[in-house]
GROMACS .gro file of C-alpha atoms in nm:
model
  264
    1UNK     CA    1  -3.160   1.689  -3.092
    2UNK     CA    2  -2.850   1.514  -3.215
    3UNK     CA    3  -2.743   1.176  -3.051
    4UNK     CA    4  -2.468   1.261  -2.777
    5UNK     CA    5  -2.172   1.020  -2.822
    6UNK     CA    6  -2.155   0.776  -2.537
    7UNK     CA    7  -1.847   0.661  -2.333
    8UNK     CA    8  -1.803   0.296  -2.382
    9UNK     CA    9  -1.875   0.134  -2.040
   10UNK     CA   10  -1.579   0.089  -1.828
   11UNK     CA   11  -1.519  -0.307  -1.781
   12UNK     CA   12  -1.309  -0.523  -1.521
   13UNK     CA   13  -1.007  -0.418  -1.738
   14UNK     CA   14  -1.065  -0.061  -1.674
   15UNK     CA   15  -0.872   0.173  -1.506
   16UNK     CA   16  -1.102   0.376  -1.272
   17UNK     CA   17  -1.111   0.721  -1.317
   18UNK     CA   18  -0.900   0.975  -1.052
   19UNK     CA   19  -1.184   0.923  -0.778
   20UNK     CA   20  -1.227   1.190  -0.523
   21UNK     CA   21  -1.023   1.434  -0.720
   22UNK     CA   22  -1.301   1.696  -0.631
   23UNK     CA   23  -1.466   1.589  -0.985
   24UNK     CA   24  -1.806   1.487  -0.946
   25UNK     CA   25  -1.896   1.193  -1.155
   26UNK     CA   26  -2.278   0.980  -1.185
   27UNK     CA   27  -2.208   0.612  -1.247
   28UNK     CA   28  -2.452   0.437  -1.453
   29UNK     CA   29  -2.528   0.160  -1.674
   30UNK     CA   30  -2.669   0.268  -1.996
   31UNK     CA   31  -2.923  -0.016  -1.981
   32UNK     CA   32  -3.050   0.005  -1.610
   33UNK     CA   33  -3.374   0.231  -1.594
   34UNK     CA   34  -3.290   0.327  -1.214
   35UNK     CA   35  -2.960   0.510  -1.359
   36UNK     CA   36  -3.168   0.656  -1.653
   37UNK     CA   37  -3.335   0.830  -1.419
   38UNK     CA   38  -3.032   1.028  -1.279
   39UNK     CA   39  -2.911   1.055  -1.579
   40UNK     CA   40  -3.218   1.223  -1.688
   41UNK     CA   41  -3.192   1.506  -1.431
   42UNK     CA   42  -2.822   1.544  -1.515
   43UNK     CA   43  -2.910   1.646  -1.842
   44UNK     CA   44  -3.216   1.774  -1.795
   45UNK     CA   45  -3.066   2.059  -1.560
   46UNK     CA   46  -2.811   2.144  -1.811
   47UNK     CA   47  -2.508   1.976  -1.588
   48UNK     CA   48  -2.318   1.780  -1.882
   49UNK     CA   49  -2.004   1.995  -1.791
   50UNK     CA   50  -2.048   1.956  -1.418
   51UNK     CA   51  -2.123   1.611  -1.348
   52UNK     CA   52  -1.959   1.373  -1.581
   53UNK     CA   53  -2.098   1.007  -1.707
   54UNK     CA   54  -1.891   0.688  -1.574
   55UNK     CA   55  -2.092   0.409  -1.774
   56UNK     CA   56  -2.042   0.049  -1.620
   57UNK     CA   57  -2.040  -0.249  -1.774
   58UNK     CA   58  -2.257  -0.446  -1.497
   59UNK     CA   59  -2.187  -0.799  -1.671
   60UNK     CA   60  -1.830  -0.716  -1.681
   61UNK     CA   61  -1.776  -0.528  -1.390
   62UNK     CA   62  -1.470  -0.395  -1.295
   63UNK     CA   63  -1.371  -0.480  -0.910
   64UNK     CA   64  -1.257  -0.131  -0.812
   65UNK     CA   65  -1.614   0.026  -0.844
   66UNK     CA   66  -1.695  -0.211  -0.519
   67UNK     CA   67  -1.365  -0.151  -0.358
   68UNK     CA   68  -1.302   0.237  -0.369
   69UNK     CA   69  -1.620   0.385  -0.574
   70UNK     CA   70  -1.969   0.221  -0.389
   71UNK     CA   71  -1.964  -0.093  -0.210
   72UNK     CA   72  -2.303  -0.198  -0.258
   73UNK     CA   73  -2.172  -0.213  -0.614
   74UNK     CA   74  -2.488  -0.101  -0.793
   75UNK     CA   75  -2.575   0.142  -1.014
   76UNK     CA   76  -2.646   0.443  -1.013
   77UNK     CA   77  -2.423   0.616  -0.757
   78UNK     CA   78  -2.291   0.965  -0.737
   79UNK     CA   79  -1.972   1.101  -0.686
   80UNK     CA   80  -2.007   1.457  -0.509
   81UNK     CA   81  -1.770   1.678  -0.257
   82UNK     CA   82  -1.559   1.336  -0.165
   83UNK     CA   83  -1.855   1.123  -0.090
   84UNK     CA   84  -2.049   0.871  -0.269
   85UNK     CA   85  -2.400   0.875  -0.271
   86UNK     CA   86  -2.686   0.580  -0.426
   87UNK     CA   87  -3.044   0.511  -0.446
   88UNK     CA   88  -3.212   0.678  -0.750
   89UNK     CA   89  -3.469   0.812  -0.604
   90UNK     CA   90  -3.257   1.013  -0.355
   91UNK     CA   91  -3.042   1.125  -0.617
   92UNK     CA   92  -3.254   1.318  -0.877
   93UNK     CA   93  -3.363   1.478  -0.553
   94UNK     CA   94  -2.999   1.559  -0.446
   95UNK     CA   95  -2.897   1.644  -0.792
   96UNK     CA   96  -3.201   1.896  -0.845
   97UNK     CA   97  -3.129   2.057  -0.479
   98UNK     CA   98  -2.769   2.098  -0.507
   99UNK     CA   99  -2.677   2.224  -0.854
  100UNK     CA  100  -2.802   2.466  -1.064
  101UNK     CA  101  -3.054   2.470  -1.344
  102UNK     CA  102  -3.416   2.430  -1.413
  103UNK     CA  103  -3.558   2.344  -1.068
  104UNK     CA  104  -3.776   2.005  -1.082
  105UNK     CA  105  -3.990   2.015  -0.766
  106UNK     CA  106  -4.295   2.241  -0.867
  107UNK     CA  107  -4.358   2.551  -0.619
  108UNK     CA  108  -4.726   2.466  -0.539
  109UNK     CA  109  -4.774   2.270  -0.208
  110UNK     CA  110  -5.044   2.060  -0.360
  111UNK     CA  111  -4.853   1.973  -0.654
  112UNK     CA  112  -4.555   1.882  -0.396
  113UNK     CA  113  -4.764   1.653  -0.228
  114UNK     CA  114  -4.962   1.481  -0.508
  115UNK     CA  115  -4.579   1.464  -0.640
  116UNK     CA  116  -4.434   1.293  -0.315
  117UNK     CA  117  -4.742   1.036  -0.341
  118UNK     CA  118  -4.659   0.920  -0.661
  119UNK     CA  119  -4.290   0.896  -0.583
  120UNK     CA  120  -4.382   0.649  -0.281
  121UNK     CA  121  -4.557   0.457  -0.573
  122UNK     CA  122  -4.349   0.429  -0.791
  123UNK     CA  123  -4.153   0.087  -0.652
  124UNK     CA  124  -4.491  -0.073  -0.591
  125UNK     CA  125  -4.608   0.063  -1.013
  126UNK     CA  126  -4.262  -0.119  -1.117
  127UNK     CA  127  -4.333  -0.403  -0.912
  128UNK     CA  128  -4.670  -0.480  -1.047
  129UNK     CA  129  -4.552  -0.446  -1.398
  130UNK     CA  130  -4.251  -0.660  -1.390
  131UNK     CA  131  -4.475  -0.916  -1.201
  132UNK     CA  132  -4.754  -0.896  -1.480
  133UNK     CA  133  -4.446  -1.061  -1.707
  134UNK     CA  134  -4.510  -1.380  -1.512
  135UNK     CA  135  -4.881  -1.428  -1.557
  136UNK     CA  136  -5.126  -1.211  -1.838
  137UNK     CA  137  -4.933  -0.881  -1.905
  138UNK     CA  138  -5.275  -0.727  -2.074
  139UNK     CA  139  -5.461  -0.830  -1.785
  140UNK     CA  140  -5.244  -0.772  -1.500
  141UNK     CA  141  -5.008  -0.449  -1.596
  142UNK     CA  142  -5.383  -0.254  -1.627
  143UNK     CA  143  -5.428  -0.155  -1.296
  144UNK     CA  144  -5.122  -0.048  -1.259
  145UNK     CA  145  -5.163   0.173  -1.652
  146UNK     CA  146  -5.494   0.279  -1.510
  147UNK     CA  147  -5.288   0.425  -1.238
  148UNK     CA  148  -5.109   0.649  -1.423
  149UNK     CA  149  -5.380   0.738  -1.651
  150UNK     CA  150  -5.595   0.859  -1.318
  151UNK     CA  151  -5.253   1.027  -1.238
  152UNK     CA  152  -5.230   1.216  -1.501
  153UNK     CA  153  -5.580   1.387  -1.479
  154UNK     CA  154  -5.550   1.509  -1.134
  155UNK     CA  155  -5.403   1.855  -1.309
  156UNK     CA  156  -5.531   2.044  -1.633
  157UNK     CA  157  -5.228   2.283  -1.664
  158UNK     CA  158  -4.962   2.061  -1.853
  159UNK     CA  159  -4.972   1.713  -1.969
  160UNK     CA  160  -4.690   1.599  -1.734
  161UNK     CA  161  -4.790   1.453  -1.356
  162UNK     CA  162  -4.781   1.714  -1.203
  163UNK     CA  163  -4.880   2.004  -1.452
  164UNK     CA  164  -4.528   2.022  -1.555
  165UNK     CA  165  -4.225   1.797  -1.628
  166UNK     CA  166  -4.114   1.710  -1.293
  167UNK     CA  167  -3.881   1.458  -1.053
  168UNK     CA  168  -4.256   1.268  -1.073
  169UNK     CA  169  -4.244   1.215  -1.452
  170UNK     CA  170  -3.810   1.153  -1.429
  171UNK     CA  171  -3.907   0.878  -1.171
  172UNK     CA  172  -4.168   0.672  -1.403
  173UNK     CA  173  -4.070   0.721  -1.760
  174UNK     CA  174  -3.797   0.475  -1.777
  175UNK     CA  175  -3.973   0.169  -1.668
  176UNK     CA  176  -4.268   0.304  -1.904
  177UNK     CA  177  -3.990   0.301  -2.184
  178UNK     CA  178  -3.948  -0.011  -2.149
  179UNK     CA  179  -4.280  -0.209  -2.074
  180UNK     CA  180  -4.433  -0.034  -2.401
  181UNK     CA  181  -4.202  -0.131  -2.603
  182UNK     CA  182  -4.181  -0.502  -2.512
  183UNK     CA  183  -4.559  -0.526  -2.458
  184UNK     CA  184  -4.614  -0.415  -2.785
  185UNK     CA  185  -4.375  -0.602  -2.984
  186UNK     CA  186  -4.392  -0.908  -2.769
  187UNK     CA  187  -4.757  -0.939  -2.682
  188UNK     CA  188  -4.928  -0.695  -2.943
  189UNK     CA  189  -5.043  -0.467  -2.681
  190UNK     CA  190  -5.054  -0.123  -2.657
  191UNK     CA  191  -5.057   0.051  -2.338
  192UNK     CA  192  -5.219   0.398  -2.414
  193UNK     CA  193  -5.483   0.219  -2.610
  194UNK     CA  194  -5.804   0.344  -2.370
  195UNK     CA  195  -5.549   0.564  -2.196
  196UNK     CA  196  -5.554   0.932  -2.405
  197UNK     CA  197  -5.368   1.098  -2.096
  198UNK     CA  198  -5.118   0.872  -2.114
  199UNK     CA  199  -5.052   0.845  -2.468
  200UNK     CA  200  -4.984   1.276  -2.419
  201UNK     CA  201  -4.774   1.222  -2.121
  202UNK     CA  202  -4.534   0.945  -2.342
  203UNK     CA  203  -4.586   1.208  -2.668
  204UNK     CA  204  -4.480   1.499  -2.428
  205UNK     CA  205  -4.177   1.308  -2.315
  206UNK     CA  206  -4.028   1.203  -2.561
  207UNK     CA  207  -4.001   1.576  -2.703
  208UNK     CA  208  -3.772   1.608  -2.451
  209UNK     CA  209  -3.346   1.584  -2.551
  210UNK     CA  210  -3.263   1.516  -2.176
  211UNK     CA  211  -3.500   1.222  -2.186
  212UNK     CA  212  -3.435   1.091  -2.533
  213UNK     CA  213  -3.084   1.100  -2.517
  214UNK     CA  214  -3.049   0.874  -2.253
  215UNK     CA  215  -3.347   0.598  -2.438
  216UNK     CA  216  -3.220   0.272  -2.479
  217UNK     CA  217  -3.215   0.110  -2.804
  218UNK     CA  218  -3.566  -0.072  -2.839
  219UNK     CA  219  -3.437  -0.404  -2.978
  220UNK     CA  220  -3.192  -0.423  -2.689
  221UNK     CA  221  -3.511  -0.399  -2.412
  222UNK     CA  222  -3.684  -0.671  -2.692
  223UNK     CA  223  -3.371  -0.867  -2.641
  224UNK     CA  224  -3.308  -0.823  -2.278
  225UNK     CA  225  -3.671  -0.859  -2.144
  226UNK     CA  226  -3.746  -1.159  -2.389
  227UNK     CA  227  -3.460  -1.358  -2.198
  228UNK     CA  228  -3.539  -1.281  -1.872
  229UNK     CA  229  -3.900  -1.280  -1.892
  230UNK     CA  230  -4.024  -1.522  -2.189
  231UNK     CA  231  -3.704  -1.849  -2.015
  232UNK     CA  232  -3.956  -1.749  -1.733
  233UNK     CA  233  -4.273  -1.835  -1.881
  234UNK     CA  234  -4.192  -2.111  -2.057
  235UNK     CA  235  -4.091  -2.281  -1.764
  236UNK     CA  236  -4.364  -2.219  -1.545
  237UNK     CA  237  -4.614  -2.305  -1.840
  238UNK     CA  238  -4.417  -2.626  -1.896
  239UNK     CA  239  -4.409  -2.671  -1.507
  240UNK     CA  240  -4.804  -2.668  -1.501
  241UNK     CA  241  -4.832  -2.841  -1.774
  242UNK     CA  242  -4.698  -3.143  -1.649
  243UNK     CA  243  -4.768  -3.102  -1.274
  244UNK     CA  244  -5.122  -3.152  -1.441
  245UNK     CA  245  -5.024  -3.422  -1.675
  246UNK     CA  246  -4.833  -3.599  -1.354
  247UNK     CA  247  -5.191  -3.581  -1.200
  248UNK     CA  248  -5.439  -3.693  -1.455
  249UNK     CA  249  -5.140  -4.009  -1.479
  250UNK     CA  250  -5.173  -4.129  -1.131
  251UNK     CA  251  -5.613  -4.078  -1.142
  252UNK     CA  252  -5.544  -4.285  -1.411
  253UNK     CA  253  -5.291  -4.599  -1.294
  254UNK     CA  254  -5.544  -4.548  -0.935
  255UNK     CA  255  -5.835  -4.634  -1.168
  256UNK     CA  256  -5.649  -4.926  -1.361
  257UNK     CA  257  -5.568  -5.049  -1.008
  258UNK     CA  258  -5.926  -5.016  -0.913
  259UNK     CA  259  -6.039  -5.186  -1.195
  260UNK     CA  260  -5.796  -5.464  -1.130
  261UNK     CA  261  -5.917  -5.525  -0.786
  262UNK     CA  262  -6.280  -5.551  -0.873
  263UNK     CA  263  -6.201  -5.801  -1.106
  264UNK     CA  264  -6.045  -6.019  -0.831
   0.00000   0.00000   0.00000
């Protein structure tokens, strides 16, 4: 579908918006994958009109989203019936139960709880990935790929977690975005090689306009993971490096010391 145009993230020179004006507004930042994923349902359900997008600029933040909007002053959080809600998980769950459109839970109970499993996952998937960035990413992110692989075989009636596109799939996809395109660009690797299922499931997705319009540009997660990620690795190879160097040195002045003694 065509590109929606995007609001340009509201900054610490922003006026907020008329809060609690019985609008109900989802506060996001375009680049944080927990937000995509409300952002996701939003659209997904059809609810453009109904809830609107209040982008943030998180390094430029403006000090009234803490004050009057969310005080944990994170994104995402949802404005809805004069309270503000967080936590994306809880929210594409809140969003799917209490507005209309496509429902996102599937009906069958065994789908449900296969569904609910991979939900409680999901933190520990994300957290195996991002720490794979600090060691071997081919080695160590395959457990977690081999996960969702498995995952994704469990049903034969859609190529989608669960059968059909789901909460399950809303919850994973971003952080999949992102690791497959820096892990391919950055360390030559691709993460559906060996993996058909998953190679479907990311094909599948990104038919989808309520996924794809909310896809950050990929040289921006290049950009943004290389300086987080790469700063890190340099300095704990160059941290090694010499904590090893630093050791062979002092074998070495012990032996010249040695030496010197026997020669007494």
């Amino acid at each position: 579908g065509v590109q929606a145009v995007r609001p340009p993230p509201l900054t610490s020179t922003s006026d907020p918006p008329p809060l609690f004006d019985g609008s109900t507004r989802l506060y996001i930042s375009y680049s944080c994958p927990y937000a995509q994923r409300v952002w996701i349902t939003r659209n997904y359900k059809g609810l453009q009109d109904k809830i609107k997008l209040i982008p943030i600029d998180l390094q430029d933040r403006p000090a009234w989203y803490k004050e009057k909007v969310y005080p944990e002053n994170k994104v995402p959080s949802l404005e809805h019936n004069g309270k503000v809600l967080g936590e994306s998980l809880d929210l594409i769950k809140y969003v799917d139960a209490n507005f209309e459109g496509a429902h996102l839970v599937p009906g069958d109970p065994a789908k449900q709880e296969f569904g609910e499993q991979l939900i409680s996952h999901v933190d520990t998937f994300n957290k195996d990935l991002y720490a794979s960035l600090k060691g071997d990413p081919i080695q160590e992110a395959s457990p977690a790929l081999d996960y969702l692989e498995n995952a994704l075989g469990k049903f034969d009636d859609g190529p989608f977690l669960v059968g059909q596109f789901s909460l399950v799939d809303i919850a994973y996809i971003p952080f999949v975005e992102r690791f497959q395109i820096f892990l391919a660009e950055v360390f030559k690797y691709d993460i559906t090689e060996g993996r058909p299922k998953l190679a479907t499931w990311i094909e599948e997705v990104n038919k989808i306009d309520a996924y794809t319009q909310t896809r950050l540009d990929p040289q921006e997660i290049v950009d943004r993971y290389k300086k987080r990620y790469l700063v890190l690795y340099i300095y704990t190879y160059f941290f090694f490096f010499f904590f090893y160097l630093s050791e062979y040195y002092i074998i070495y002045i012990m032996n010249l010391v040695t030496v010197d003694l026997e020669e007494l």
